[in-house]
Amino acid sequence: FRSPTMDEVDEGVVKGYLLLADISGYTEFLTGTELEHSHAIVTELTNLIRATLTPPMRFVKLEGDAVFCFAPRDAFPNGELLVELVESCYFDFRNRLSNMVRSTTCPCDACGAIGGLDLKFVAHFGTFIVDRDDDGRVDLAGPDVILVHRLLKNTIIESGGPSSYGFFTDPCATSRSEERRV
């Protein structure tokens, strides 16, 4: 079995990586501040996340404040490259936040609350269907897609954990090592 390359992933069953990058503090930020500015800030940040992750990840869709991406197995010859991509995205995000905080002169609540945002990641390795609608937009389906979304609804932050984290499932952490043993 050979995993398809990014250009070959048009439709069908794929074994690969699923990644959600989600802005922590989004709901409170959006509902507790001026909508026009909060929306513009979140749009700038989600565009940055998308640009940092793709490629090698492939953008699926924006889910409010979360960027949903996937990559076929061969996109990451070793797990360290996926971790490095997540770290790079996080550092770009934090740098952009710092620049926004330093450069704003707007006195509104949204601009004043920029520094309270953070970024968390959930990554999983599994099997999923890549589907295209009539307009050519990609969407994913399958139990592993449901799982990665459910894992985003965890209690890491609420139970005293950090507001930023990378949550990698066991299948994600071991996908390449198990392949080498076969």
mmCIF file of C-alpha atoms in Angstrom:
data_model
loop_
_atom_site.group_PDB
_atom_site.id
_atom_site.type_symbol
_atom_site.label_atom_id
_atom_site.label_comp_id
_atom_site.label_asym_id
_atom_site.label_seq_id
_atom_site.Cartn_x
_atom_site.Cartn_y
_atom_site.Cartn_z
ATOM 1 C CA PHE A 1 0.000 0.000 0.000
ATOM 2 C CA ARG A 2 1.398 3.370 -1.046
ATOM 3 C CA SER A 3 -0.177 6.506 0.378
ATOM 4 C CA PRO A 4 -1.097 9.091 -2.244
ATOM 5 C CA THR A 5 0.851 12.330 -2.513
ATOM 6 C CA MET A 6 -0.842 15.672 -1.917
ATOM 7 C CA ASP A 7 -1.477 16.180 -5.622
ATOM 8 C CA GLU A 8 -3.008 12.709 -5.878
ATOM 9 C CA VAL A 9 -5.385 13.152 -2.950
ATOM 10 C CA ASP A 10 -8.531 13.991 -4.828
ATOM 11 C CA GLU A 11 -11.080 11.615 -3.390
ATOM 12 C CA GLY A 12 -11.275 8.286 -1.640
ATOM 13 C CA VAL A 13 -9.919 6.551 1.413
ATOM 14 C CA VAL A 14 -6.713 8.026 2.824
ATOM 15 C CA LYS A 15 -4.466 7.016 5.713
ATOM 16 C CA GLY A 16 -2.979 10.144 7.126
ATOM 17 C CA TYR A 17 -2.804 12.941 9.658
ATOM 18 C CA LEU A 18 -5.683 15.090 10.854
ATOM 19 C CA LEU A 19 -4.866 18.386 12.538
ATOM 20 C CA LEU A 20 -7.045 20.995 14.220
ATOM 21 C CA ALA A 21 -5.454 24.293 15.267
ATOM 22 C CA ASP A 22 -7.884 26.095 17.547
ATOM 23 C CA ILE A 23 -7.669 29.562 19.101
ATOM 24 C CA SER A 24 -8.068 29.378 22.895
ATOM 25 C CA GLY A 25 -10.221 32.098 24.418
ATOM 26 C CA TYR A 26 -12.117 32.685 21.176
ATOM 27 C CA THR A 27 -15.673 32.425 22.501
ATOM 28 C CA GLU A 28 -15.138 34.871 25.354
ATOM 29 C CA PHE A 29 -13.154 37.159 23.054
ATOM 30 C CA LEU A 30 -15.829 37.195 20.349
ATOM 31 C CA THR A 31 -18.839 37.482 22.657
ATOM 32 C CA GLY A 32 -17.314 39.936 25.120
ATOM 33 C CA THR A 33 -15.864 42.500 22.749
ATOM 34 C CA GLU A 34 -16.743 44.591 19.690
ATOM 35 C CA LEU A 35 -17.683 42.192 16.918
ATOM 36 C CA GLU A 36 -16.133 44.148 14.046
ATOM 37 C CA HIS A 37 -12.652 44.276 15.593
ATOM 38 C CA SER A 38 -12.737 40.825 17.196
ATOM 39 C CA HIS A 39 -13.755 39.253 13.898
ATOM 40 C CA ALA A 40 -10.982 41.072 12.012
ATOM 41 C CA ILE A 41 -8.395 39.965 14.584
ATOM 42 C CA VAL A 42 -9.500 36.318 14.482
ATOM 43 C CA THR A 43 -9.583 36.392 10.671
ATOM 44 C CA GLU A 44 -5.993 37.646 10.562
ATOM 45 C CA LEU A 45 -4.890 34.952 13.014
ATOM 46 C CA THR A 46 -6.688 32.083 11.260
ATOM 47 C CA ASN A 47 -5.235 33.207 7.913
ATOM 48 C CA LEU A 48 -1.765 33.106 9.491
ATOM 49 C CA ILE A 49 -2.373 29.612 10.900
ATOM 50 C CA ARG A 50 -3.597 28.354 7.531
ATOM 51 C CA ALA A 51 -0.617 29.857 5.698
ATOM 52 C CA THR A 52 1.845 28.345 8.180
ATOM 53 C CA LEU A 53 0.370 24.831 8.080
ATOM 54 C CA THR A 54 -0.243 24.554 4.332
ATOM 55 C CA PRO A 55 1.756 22.998 2.802
ATOM 56 C CA PRO A 56 2.628 20.308 3.858
ATOM 57 C CA MET A 57 -0.858 20.023 5.384
ATOM 58 C CA ARG A 58 -3.846 20.455 3.131
ATOM 59 C CA PHE A 59 -6.537 22.907 4.224
ATOM 60 C CA VAL A 60 -10.007 21.409 4.620
ATOM 61 C CA LYS A 61 -12.011 24.241 6.147
ATOM 62 C CA LEU A 62 -12.232 26.962 8.705
ATOM 63 C CA GLU A 63 -14.458 26.000 11.628
ATOM 64 C CA GLY A 64 -15.047 29.303 13.410
ATOM 65 C CA ASP A 65 -11.711 29.831 15.144
ATOM 66 C CA ALA A 66 -10.247 26.443 14.194
ATOM 67 C CA VAL A 67 -8.271 25.555 11.098
ATOM 68 C CA PHE A 68 -8.861 21.943 10.006
ATOM 69 C CA CYS A 69 -6.157 20.303 7.873
ATOM 70 C CA PHE A 70 -5.019 16.871 6.779
ATOM 71 C CA ALA A 71 -2.024 15.256 5.156
ATOM 72 C CA PRO A 72 -1.482 11.811 3.691
ATOM 73 C CA ARG A 73 0.929 9.559 5.583
ATOM 74 C CA ASP A 74 3.872 10.303 3.260
ATOM 75 C CA ALA A 75 3.734 14.051 3.942
ATOM 76 C CA PHE A 76 5.689 13.436 7.174
ATOM 77 C CA PRO A 77 8.508 10.892 6.801
ATOM 78 C CA ASN A 78 8.914 11.058 10.585
ATOM 79 C CA GLY A 79 6.779 12.336 13.445
ATOM 80 C CA GLU A 80 9.317 14.971 14.404
ATOM 81 C CA LEU A 81 8.460 16.948 11.259
ATOM 82 C CA LEU A 82 4.808 17.198 12.308
ATOM 83 C CA VAL A 83 5.850 18.395 15.774
ATOM 84 C CA GLU A 84 8.174 20.972 14.183
ATOM 85 C CA LEU A 85 5.344 22.219 11.956
ATOM 86 C CA VAL A 86 3.070 22.645 14.995
ATOM 87 C CA GLU A 87 5.848 24.453 16.906
ATOM 88 C CA SER A 88 6.529 26.739 13.960
ATOM 89 C CA CYS A 89 2.845 27.583 13.650
ATOM 90 C CA TYR A 90 2.615 28.296 17.374
ATOM 91 C CA PHE A 91 5.661 30.593 17.340
ATOM 92 C CA ASP A 92 4.339 32.462 14.280
ATOM 93 C CA PHE A 93 0.994 32.860 16.055
ATOM 94 C CA ARG A 94 2.581 34.166 19.276
ATOM 95 C CA ASN A 95 4.810 36.577 17.318
ATOM 96 C CA ARG A 96 1.797 37.933 15.433
ATOM 97 C CA LEU A 97 -0.117 38.361 18.703
ATOM 98 C CA SER A 98 2.836 40.241 20.219
ATOM 99 C CA ASN A 99 3.073 42.478 17.163
ATOM 100 C CA MET A 100 -0.679 43.171 17.273
ATOM 101 C CA VAL A 101 -0.538 44.068 20.968
ATOM 102 C CA ARG A 102 2.473 46.381 20.440
ATOM 103 C CA SER A 103 1.145 48.110 17.355
ATOM 104 C CA THR A 104 -2.475 48.756 18.252
ATOM 105 C CA THR A 105 -3.540 52.190 19.339
ATOM 106 C CA CYS A 106 -7.239 51.337 19.341
ATOM 107 C CA PRO A 107 -8.818 51.656 22.787
ATOM 108 C CA CYS A 108 -11.645 49.144 22.145
ATOM 109 C CA ASP A 109 -12.121 46.025 24.277
ATOM 110 C CA ALA A 110 -11.271 43.649 21.399
ATOM 111 C CA CYS A 111 -7.930 45.289 20.674
ATOM 112 C CA GLY A 112 -7.191 45.412 24.398
ATOM 113 C CA ALA A 113 -7.909 41.685 24.792
ATOM 114 C CA ILE A 114 -5.694 40.392 21.954
ATOM 115 C CA GLY A 115 -3.040 39.203 24.381
ATOM 116 C CA GLY A 116 -5.522 36.838 26.058
ATOM 117 C CA LEU A 117 -5.775 34.610 22.997
ATOM 118 C CA ASP A 118 -3.705 31.461 22.605
ATOM 119 C CA LEU A 119 -3.446 28.445 20.326
ATOM 120 C CA LYS A 120 -3.928 24.728 20.867
ATOM 121 C CA PHE A 121 -3.481 21.782 18.507
ATOM 122 C CA VAL A 122 -5.019 18.317 18.309
ATOM 123 C CA ALA A 123 -3.399 15.832 15.926
ATOM 124 C CA HIS A 124 -4.479 12.295 15.092
ATOM 125 C CA PHE A 125 -3.428 9.649 12.580
ATOM 126 C CA GLY A 126 -6.139 7.531 11.028
ATOM 127 C CA THR A 127 -8.194 6.594 8.008
ATOM 128 C CA PHE A 128 -10.724 8.917 6.451
ATOM 129 C CA ILE A 129 -12.624 9.654 3.259
ATOM 130 C CA VAL A 130 -11.605 12.675 1.193
ATOM 131 C CA ASP A 131 -14.651 13.957 -0.628
ATOM 132 C CA ARG A 132 -15.260 16.896 -2.951
ATOM 133 C CA ASP A 133 -18.488 18.789 -3.425
ATOM 134 C CA ASP A 134 -19.736 20.080 -6.768
ATOM 135 C CA ASP A 135 -17.706 23.281 -6.304
ATOM 136 C CA GLY A 136 -14.465 21.341 -5.769
ATOM 137 C CA ARG A 137 -14.257 22.002 -2.022
ATOM 138 C CA VAL A 138 -12.693 19.201 -0.005
ATOM 139 C CA ASP A 139 -14.347 17.690 3.045
ATOM 140 C CA LEU A 140 -13.444 14.696 5.181
ATOM 141 C CA ALA A 141 -15.567 11.989 6.760
ATOM 142 C CA GLY A 142 -15.121 8.955 8.946
ATOM 143 C CA PRO A 143 -14.770 7.873 12.566
ATOM 144 C CA ASP A 144 -11.239 9.309 12.861
ATOM 145 C CA VAL A 145 -12.500 12.725 11.715
ATOM 146 C CA ILE A 146 -15.192 12.587 14.404
ATOM 147 C CA LEU A 147 -12.596 11.508 16.973
ATOM 148 C CA VAL A 148 -10.187 14.403 16.322
ATOM 149 C CA HIS A 149 -13.063 16.874 16.681
ATOM 150 C CA ARG A 150 -14.220 15.257 19.921
ATOM 151 C CA LEU A 151 -10.673 15.390 21.292
ATOM 152 C CA LEU A 152 -10.650 19.144 20.770
ATOM 153 C CA LYS A 153 -13.492 19.330 23.322
ATOM 154 C CA ASN A 154 -11.206 18.121 26.136
ATOM 155 C CA THR A 155 -10.738 19.546 29.635
ATOM 156 C CA ILE A 156 -6.992 20.224 29.544
ATOM 157 C CA ILE A 157 -7.352 23.972 30.118
ATOM 158 C CA GLU A 158 -10.291 23.700 32.540
ATOM 159 C CA SER A 159 -8.421 21.185 34.707
ATOM 160 C CA GLY A 160 -5.488 23.555 35.214
ATOM 161 C CA GLY A 161 -3.486 22.778 32.092
ATOM 162 C CA PRO A 162 -1.908 25.382 29.831
ATOM 163 C CA SER A 163 -3.964 27.551 27.482
ATOM 164 C CA SER A 164 -1.708 26.419 24.644
ATOM 165 C CA TYR A 165 -0.796 22.811 23.965
ATOM 166 C CA GLY A 166 -0.201 20.143 21.364
ATOM 167 C CA PHE A 167 -2.314 17.023 21.907
ATOM 168 C CA PHE A 168 -0.987 14.146 19.772
ATOM 169 C CA THR A 169 -2.886 10.853 19.940
ATOM 170 C CA ASP A 170 -1.002 7.573 20.316
ATOM 171 C CA PRO A 171 -1.714 6.596 16.678
ATOM 172 C CA CYS A 172 -0.264 9.952 15.602
ATOM 173 C CA ALA A 173 2.833 9.557 17.766
ATOM 174 C CA THR A 174 3.506 5.983 16.659
ATOM 175 C CA SER A 175 2.318 5.907 13.028
ATOM 176 C CA ARG A 176 5.773 5.967 11.414
ATOM 177 C CA SER A 177 7.492 3.698 13.964
ATOM 178 C CA GLU A 178 4.818 0.997 13.544
ATOM 179 C CA GLU A 179 5.200 1.201 9.778
ATOM 180 C CA ARG A 180 8.947 0.567 10.032
ATOM 181 C CA ARG A 181 8.384 -2.561 12.159
ATOM 182 C CA VAL A 182 6.108 -4.180 9.584
#
